[in-house]
PDB file of C-alpha atoms in Angstrom:
ATOM      1  CA  UNK A   6      39.555 -53.357 -37.351  1.00 35.00           C
ATOM      2  CA  UNK A   7      41.862 -52.180 -34.718  1.00 39.00           C
ATOM      3  CA  UNK A   8      41.415 -53.515 -31.269  1.00 42.00           C
ATOM      4  CA  UNK A   9      43.610 -53.084 -28.076  1.00 47.00           C
ATOM      5  CA  UNK A  10      43.622 -54.638 -25.934  1.00 52.00           C
ATOM      6  CA  UNK A  11      43.083 -52.851 -22.198  1.00 55.00           C
ATOM      7  CA  UNK A  12      41.684 -53.595 -18.738  1.00 57.00           C
ATOM      8  CA  UNK A  13      38.567 -51.149 -17.457  1.00 55.00           C
ATOM      9  CA  UNK A  14      41.140 -50.344 -14.502  1.00 55.00           C
ATOM     10  CA  UNK A  15      44.224 -49.437 -16.667  1.00 54.00           C
ATOM     11  CA  UNK A  16      41.988 -47.204 -18.985  1.00 62.00           C
ATOM     12  CA  UNK A  17      40.173 -45.352 -16.657  1.00 53.00           C
ATOM     13  CA  UNK A  18      43.848 -44.949 -14.745  1.00 56.00           C
ATOM     14  CA  UNK A  19      45.433 -43.381 -18.309  1.00 59.00           C
ATOM     15  CA  UNK A  20      42.450 -40.658 -18.489  1.00 57.00           C
ATOM     16  CA  UNK A  21      42.587 -39.649 -14.812  1.00 57.00           C
ATOM     17  CA  UNK A  22      40.002 -41.513 -13.057  1.00 59.00           C
ATOM     18  CA  UNK A  23      40.472 -43.825 -10.214  1.00 70.00           C
ATOM     19  CA  UNK A  24      38.133 -46.467 -10.838  1.00 71.00           C
ATOM     20  CA  UNK A  25      36.770 -48.301  -7.845  1.00 84.00           C
ATOM     21  CA  UNK A  26      34.329 -51.325  -7.601  1.00 87.00           C
ATOM     22  CA  UNK A  27      31.493 -51.026  -5.763  1.00 94.00           C
ATOM     23  CA  UNK A  28      29.961 -54.510  -5.244  1.00 96.00           C
ATOM     24  CA  UNK A  29      30.433 -58.480  -6.833  1.00 97.00           C
ATOM     25  CA  UNK A  30      27.898 -60.745  -7.331  1.00 97.00           C
ATOM     26  CA  UNK A  31      29.433 -64.662  -8.489  1.00 97.00           C
ATOM     27  CA  UNK A  32      27.188 -67.084  -9.622  1.00 97.00           C
ATOM     28  CA  UNK A  33      27.341 -70.534 -10.445  1.00 98.00           C
ATOM     29  CA  UNK A  34      25.097 -71.531 -13.421  1.00 98.00           C
ATOM     30  CA  UNK A  35      24.731 -73.290 -16.921  1.00 98.00           C
ATOM     31  CA  UNK A  36      25.974 -72.363 -20.453  1.00 98.00           C
ATOM     32  CA  UNK A  37      23.174 -71.529 -22.147  1.00 97.00           C
ATOM     33  CA  UNK A  38      23.709 -72.185 -25.374  1.00 97.00           C
ATOM     34  CA  UNK A  39      24.139 -68.590 -26.891  1.00 95.00           C
ATOM     35  CA  UNK A  40      26.835 -68.086 -23.930  1.00 97.00           C
ATOM     36  CA  UNK A  41      28.701 -72.074 -24.727  1.00 97.00           C
ATOM     37  CA  UNK A  42      29.206 -70.606 -28.168  1.00 96.00           C
ATOM     38  CA  UNK A  43      30.717 -67.694 -26.939  1.00 95.00           C
ATOM     39  CA  UNK A  44      33.411 -69.556 -24.010  1.00 96.00           C
ATOM     40  CA  UNK A  45      33.707 -72.456 -26.409  1.00 95.00           C
ATOM     41  CA  UNK A  46      31.895 -75.067 -24.538  1.00 97.00           C
ATOM     42  CA  UNK A  47      28.770 -77.219 -24.363  1.00 97.00           C
ATOM     43  CA  UNK A  48      25.459 -75.502 -23.727  1.00 97.00           C
ATOM     44  CA  UNK A  49      24.789 -77.399 -19.716  1.00 98.00           C
ATOM     45  CA  UNK A  50      27.962 -76.678 -18.601  1.00 98.00           C
ATOM     46  CA  UNK A  51      28.934 -75.215 -15.876  1.00 98.00           C
ATOM     47  CA  UNK A  52      29.824 -71.305 -15.618  1.00 98.00           C
ATOM     48  CA  UNK A  53      30.966 -68.874 -13.350  1.00 98.00           C
ATOM     49  CA  UNK A  54      28.862 -65.273 -13.754  1.00 98.00           C
ATOM     50  CA  UNK A  55      30.639 -62.271 -12.616  1.00 97.00           C
ATOM     51  CA  UNK A  56      28.530 -58.648 -11.666  1.00 98.00           C
ATOM     52  CA  UNK A  57      30.619 -56.282 -11.087  1.00 97.00           C
ATOM     53  CA  UNK A  58      29.346 -52.509 -10.041  1.00 95.00           C
ATOM     54  CA  UNK A  59      32.172 -50.182 -11.138  1.00 91.00           C
ATOM     55  CA  UNK A  60      32.524 -46.379 -10.901  1.00 89.00           C
ATOM     56  CA  UNK A  61      34.125 -43.816  -9.001  1.00 85.00           C
ATOM     57  CA  UNK A  62      33.842 -41.560  -5.692  1.00 84.00           C
ATOM     58  CA  UNK A  63      31.042 -44.374  -5.114  1.00 83.00           C
ATOM     59  CA  UNK A  64      29.513 -43.012  -7.517  1.00 88.00           C
ATOM     60  CA  UNK A  65      28.150 -45.731 -10.186  1.00 90.00           C
ATOM     61  CA  UNK A  66      28.899 -45.715 -14.468  1.00 85.00           C
ATOM     62  CA  UNK A  67      29.691 -49.192 -15.180  1.00 92.00           C
ATOM     63  CA  UNK A  68      27.494 -52.443 -14.948  1.00 97.00           C
ATOM     64  CA  UNK A  69      29.588 -55.569 -16.461  1.00 96.00           C
ATOM     65  CA  UNK A  70      28.822 -58.993 -15.923  1.00 98.00           C
ATOM     66  CA  UNK A  71      31.216 -61.333 -17.071  1.00 97.00           C
ATOM     67  CA  UNK A  72      30.664 -65.329 -18.027  1.00 98.00           C
ATOM     68  CA  UNK A  73      33.998 -67.837 -17.653  1.00 97.00           C
ATOM     69  CA  UNK A  74      33.698 -71.763 -17.813  1.00 96.00           C
ATOM     70  CA  UNK A  75      33.861 -73.338 -14.405  1.00 97.00           C
ATOM     71  CA  UNK A  76      37.251 -74.056 -12.784  1.00 94.00           C
ATOM     72  CA  UNK A  77      38.026 -75.287  -9.446  1.00 93.00           C
ATOM     73  CA  UNK A  78      41.228 -72.807  -9.618  1.00 91.00           C
ATOM     74  CA  UNK A  79      38.906 -69.418  -9.933  1.00 94.00           C
ATOM     75  CA  UNK A  80      37.246 -67.892  -6.334  1.00 95.00           C
ATOM     76  CA  UNK A  81      34.235 -67.698  -5.538  1.00 96.00           C
ATOM     77  CA  UNK A  82      34.441 -64.894  -3.213  1.00 96.00           C
ATOM     78  CA  UNK A  83      33.500 -61.722  -4.283  1.00 95.00           C
ATOM     79  CA  UNK A  84      36.397 -59.987  -1.804  1.00 94.00           C
ATOM     80  CA  UNK A  85      38.942 -61.410  -4.486  1.00 94.00           C
ATOM     81  CA  UNK A  86      36.731 -59.623  -7.564  1.00 94.00           C
ATOM     82  CA  UNK A  87      37.437 -55.614  -6.108  1.00 92.00           C
ATOM     83  CA  UNK A  88      40.297 -55.023  -8.268  1.00 87.00           C
ATOM     84  CA  UNK A  89      41.349 -55.444 -11.905  1.00 85.00           C
ATOM     85  CA  UNK A  90      39.856 -58.300 -13.313  1.00 89.00           C
ATOM     86  CA  UNK A  91      42.613 -58.789 -15.468  1.00 87.00           C
ATOM     87  CA  UNK A  92      45.627 -58.598 -13.147  1.00 86.00           C
ATOM     88  CA  UNK A  93      43.532 -61.458 -10.708  1.00 92.00           C
ATOM     89  CA  UNK A  94      43.515 -63.599 -14.212  1.00 92.00           C
ATOM     90  CA  UNK A  95      47.146 -62.620 -14.850  1.00 90.00           C
ATOM     91  CA  UNK A  96      48.272 -64.003 -10.787  1.00 92.00           C
ATOM     92  CA  UNK A  97      46.645 -67.319 -12.259  1.00 93.00           C
ATOM     93  CA  UNK A  98      48.963 -67.330 -15.133  1.00 92.00           C
ATOM     94  CA  UNK A  99      45.969 -66.388 -17.540  1.00 93.00           C
ATOM     95  CA  UNK A 100      46.830 -63.831 -19.836  1.00 88.00           C
ATOM     96  CA  UNK A 101      44.231 -62.239 -22.386  1.00 86.00           C
ATOM     97  CA  UNK A 102      46.048 -61.976 -25.998  1.00 79.00           C
ATOM     98  CA  UNK A 103      43.193 -62.128 -28.352  1.00 72.00           C
ATOM     99  CA  UNK A 104      40.198 -59.927 -28.345  1.00 79.00           C
ATOM    100  CA  UNK A 105      36.964 -58.572 -29.912  1.00 85.00           C
ATOM    101  CA  UNK A 106      34.874 -55.617 -28.831  1.00 85.00           C
ATOM    102  CA  UNK A 107      31.587 -54.692 -30.142  1.00 89.00           C
ATOM    103  CA  UNK A 108      30.173 -51.094 -28.860  1.00 89.00           C
ATOM    104  CA  UNK A 109      26.189 -49.962 -29.546  1.00 93.00           C
ATOM    105  CA  UNK A 110      24.057 -47.593 -28.301  1.00 92.00           C
ATOM    106  CA  UNK A 111      21.090 -49.439 -25.990  1.00 95.00           C
ATOM    107  CA  UNK A 112      18.075 -48.744 -24.158  1.00 95.00           C
ATOM    108  CA  UNK A 113      19.010 -50.610 -20.601  1.00 96.00           C
ATOM    109  CA  UNK A 114      16.741 -53.683 -19.614  1.00 97.00           C
ATOM    110  CA  UNK A 115      15.442 -53.676 -15.711  1.00 97.00           C
ATOM    111  CA  UNK A 116      18.621 -55.033 -14.333  1.00 97.00           C
ATOM    112  CA  UNK A 117      20.679 -52.674 -15.966  1.00 97.00           C
ATOM    113  CA  UNK A 118      18.986 -49.823 -15.189  1.00 97.00           C
ATOM    114  CA  UNK A 119      18.431 -50.787 -11.441  1.00 97.00           C
ATOM    115  CA  UNK A 120      21.952 -51.267 -10.941  1.00 97.00           C
ATOM    116  CA  UNK A 121      22.892 -47.551 -12.361  1.00 96.00           C
ATOM    117  CA  UNK A 122      20.609 -45.826 -11.722  1.00 95.00           C
ATOM    118  CA  UNK A 123      18.837 -44.786 -14.337  1.00 95.00           C
ATOM    119  CA  UNK A 124      15.240 -44.481 -16.988  1.00 95.00           C
ATOM    120  CA  UNK A 125      14.853 -47.094 -18.759  1.00 95.00           C
ATOM    121  CA  UNK A 126      14.585 -45.052 -20.834  1.00 94.00           C
ATOM    122  CA  UNK A 127      17.695 -43.507 -20.855  1.00 93.00           C
ATOM    123  CA  UNK A 128      20.441 -45.438 -23.755  1.00 93.00           C
ATOM    124  CA  UNK A 129      23.724 -46.480 -22.247  1.00 95.00           C
ATOM    125  CA  UNK A 130      26.540 -47.686 -24.098  1.00 92.00           C
ATOM    126  CA  UNK A 131      26.993 -51.561 -24.573  1.00 95.00           C
ATOM    127  CA  UNK A 132      30.619 -52.755 -25.238  1.00 91.00           C
ATOM    128  CA  UNK A 133      30.622 -57.119 -25.783  1.00 94.00           C
ATOM    129  CA  UNK A 134      34.236 -58.173 -25.399  1.00 91.00           C
ATOM    130  CA  UNK A 135      34.881 -61.861 -26.561  1.00 92.00           C
ATOM    131  CA  UNK A 136      38.857 -62.292 -25.361  1.00 91.00           C
ATOM    132  CA  UNK A 137      40.961 -65.314 -24.996  1.00 92.00           C
ATOM    133  CA  UNK A 138      43.847 -67.486 -23.981  1.00 91.00           C
ATOM    134  CA  UNK A 139      44.397 -70.510 -26.112  1.00 88.00           C
ATOM    135  CA  UNK A 140      47.441 -71.769 -24.284  1.00 90.00           C
ATOM    136  CA  UNK A 141      45.092 -71.645 -20.950  1.00 90.00           C
ATOM    137  CA  UNK A 142      41.730 -72.849 -23.152  1.00 91.00           C
ATOM    138  CA  UNK A 143      40.368 -70.098 -21.505  1.00 95.00           C
ATOM    139  CA  UNK A 144      37.928 -67.575 -23.178  1.00 96.00           C
ATOM    140  CA  UNK A 145      35.825 -65.066 -22.066  1.00 95.00           C
ATOM    141  CA  UNK A 146      32.660 -63.158 -22.482  1.00 96.00           C
ATOM    142  CA  UNK A 147      31.840 -60.041 -21.086  1.00 95.00           C
ATOM    143  CA  UNK A 148      28.774 -57.759 -21.334  1.00 96.00           C
ATOM    144  CA  UNK A 149      30.196 -53.784 -19.867  1.00 93.00           C
ATOM    145  CA  UNK A 150      27.319 -50.774 -19.748  1.00 96.00           C
ATOM    146  CA  UNK A 151      28.796 -47.728 -19.343  1.00 92.00           C
ATOM    147  CA  UNK A 152      26.197 -44.279 -18.933  1.00 91.00           C
ATOM    148  CA  UNK A 153      26.999 -42.197 -21.760  1.00 77.00           C
ATOM    149  CA  UNK A 154      26.957 -38.795 -19.767  1.00 70.00           C
ATOM    150  CA  UNK A 155      29.887 -40.107 -17.109  1.00 64.00           C
ATOM    151  CA  UNK A 156      31.951 -42.965 -19.685  1.00 61.00           C
ATOM    152  CA  UNK A 157      33.611 -41.915 -22.475  1.00 60.00           C
ATOM    153  CA  UNK A 158      35.594 -44.684 -24.465  1.00 60.00           C
ATOM    154  CA  UNK A 159      38.499 -44.144 -26.128  1.00 56.00           C
ATOM    155  CA  UNK A 160      40.645 -45.153 -28.692  1.00 57.00           C
ATOM    156  CA  UNK A 161      44.668 -44.400 -29.425  1.00 58.00           C
ATOM    157  CA  UNK A 162      46.411 -45.584 -32.651  1.00 52.00           C
ATOM    158  CA  UNK A 163      49.380 -44.866 -31.935  1.00 57.00           C
TER     159      UNK A 163
END
């Protein structure tokens, strides 16, 4: 088990890609039993769902859905999430110190295939991230979907 935490923005910079956020959608909702487990909250508690379409030169290759516990300190303005999410969290004093990821190939659902403008029969790489800052009691659950022909997942064991 080897996990090195990197933000997507920094990960892309390291391989020479100047990634951009093409679209942001923020929803306030309530945690279902599954999401509440990942966020360490009770089912039915208020959450923020952050959906971001990421890409390069105006062309999308990644779609992220992030779930976090609702917090009045978190912005609900989409313009605040066009840069690096983890830089935004750092500005709030939240520093991710623990991270786990699961990577798998799946067929996209309607929302994913629509956002990425691909066929629902084209497999995508799904990267699920569980991240937290225990000092701040901050928990994040993110599902990242990548067009396989446009994204490579790099591991460096230095």
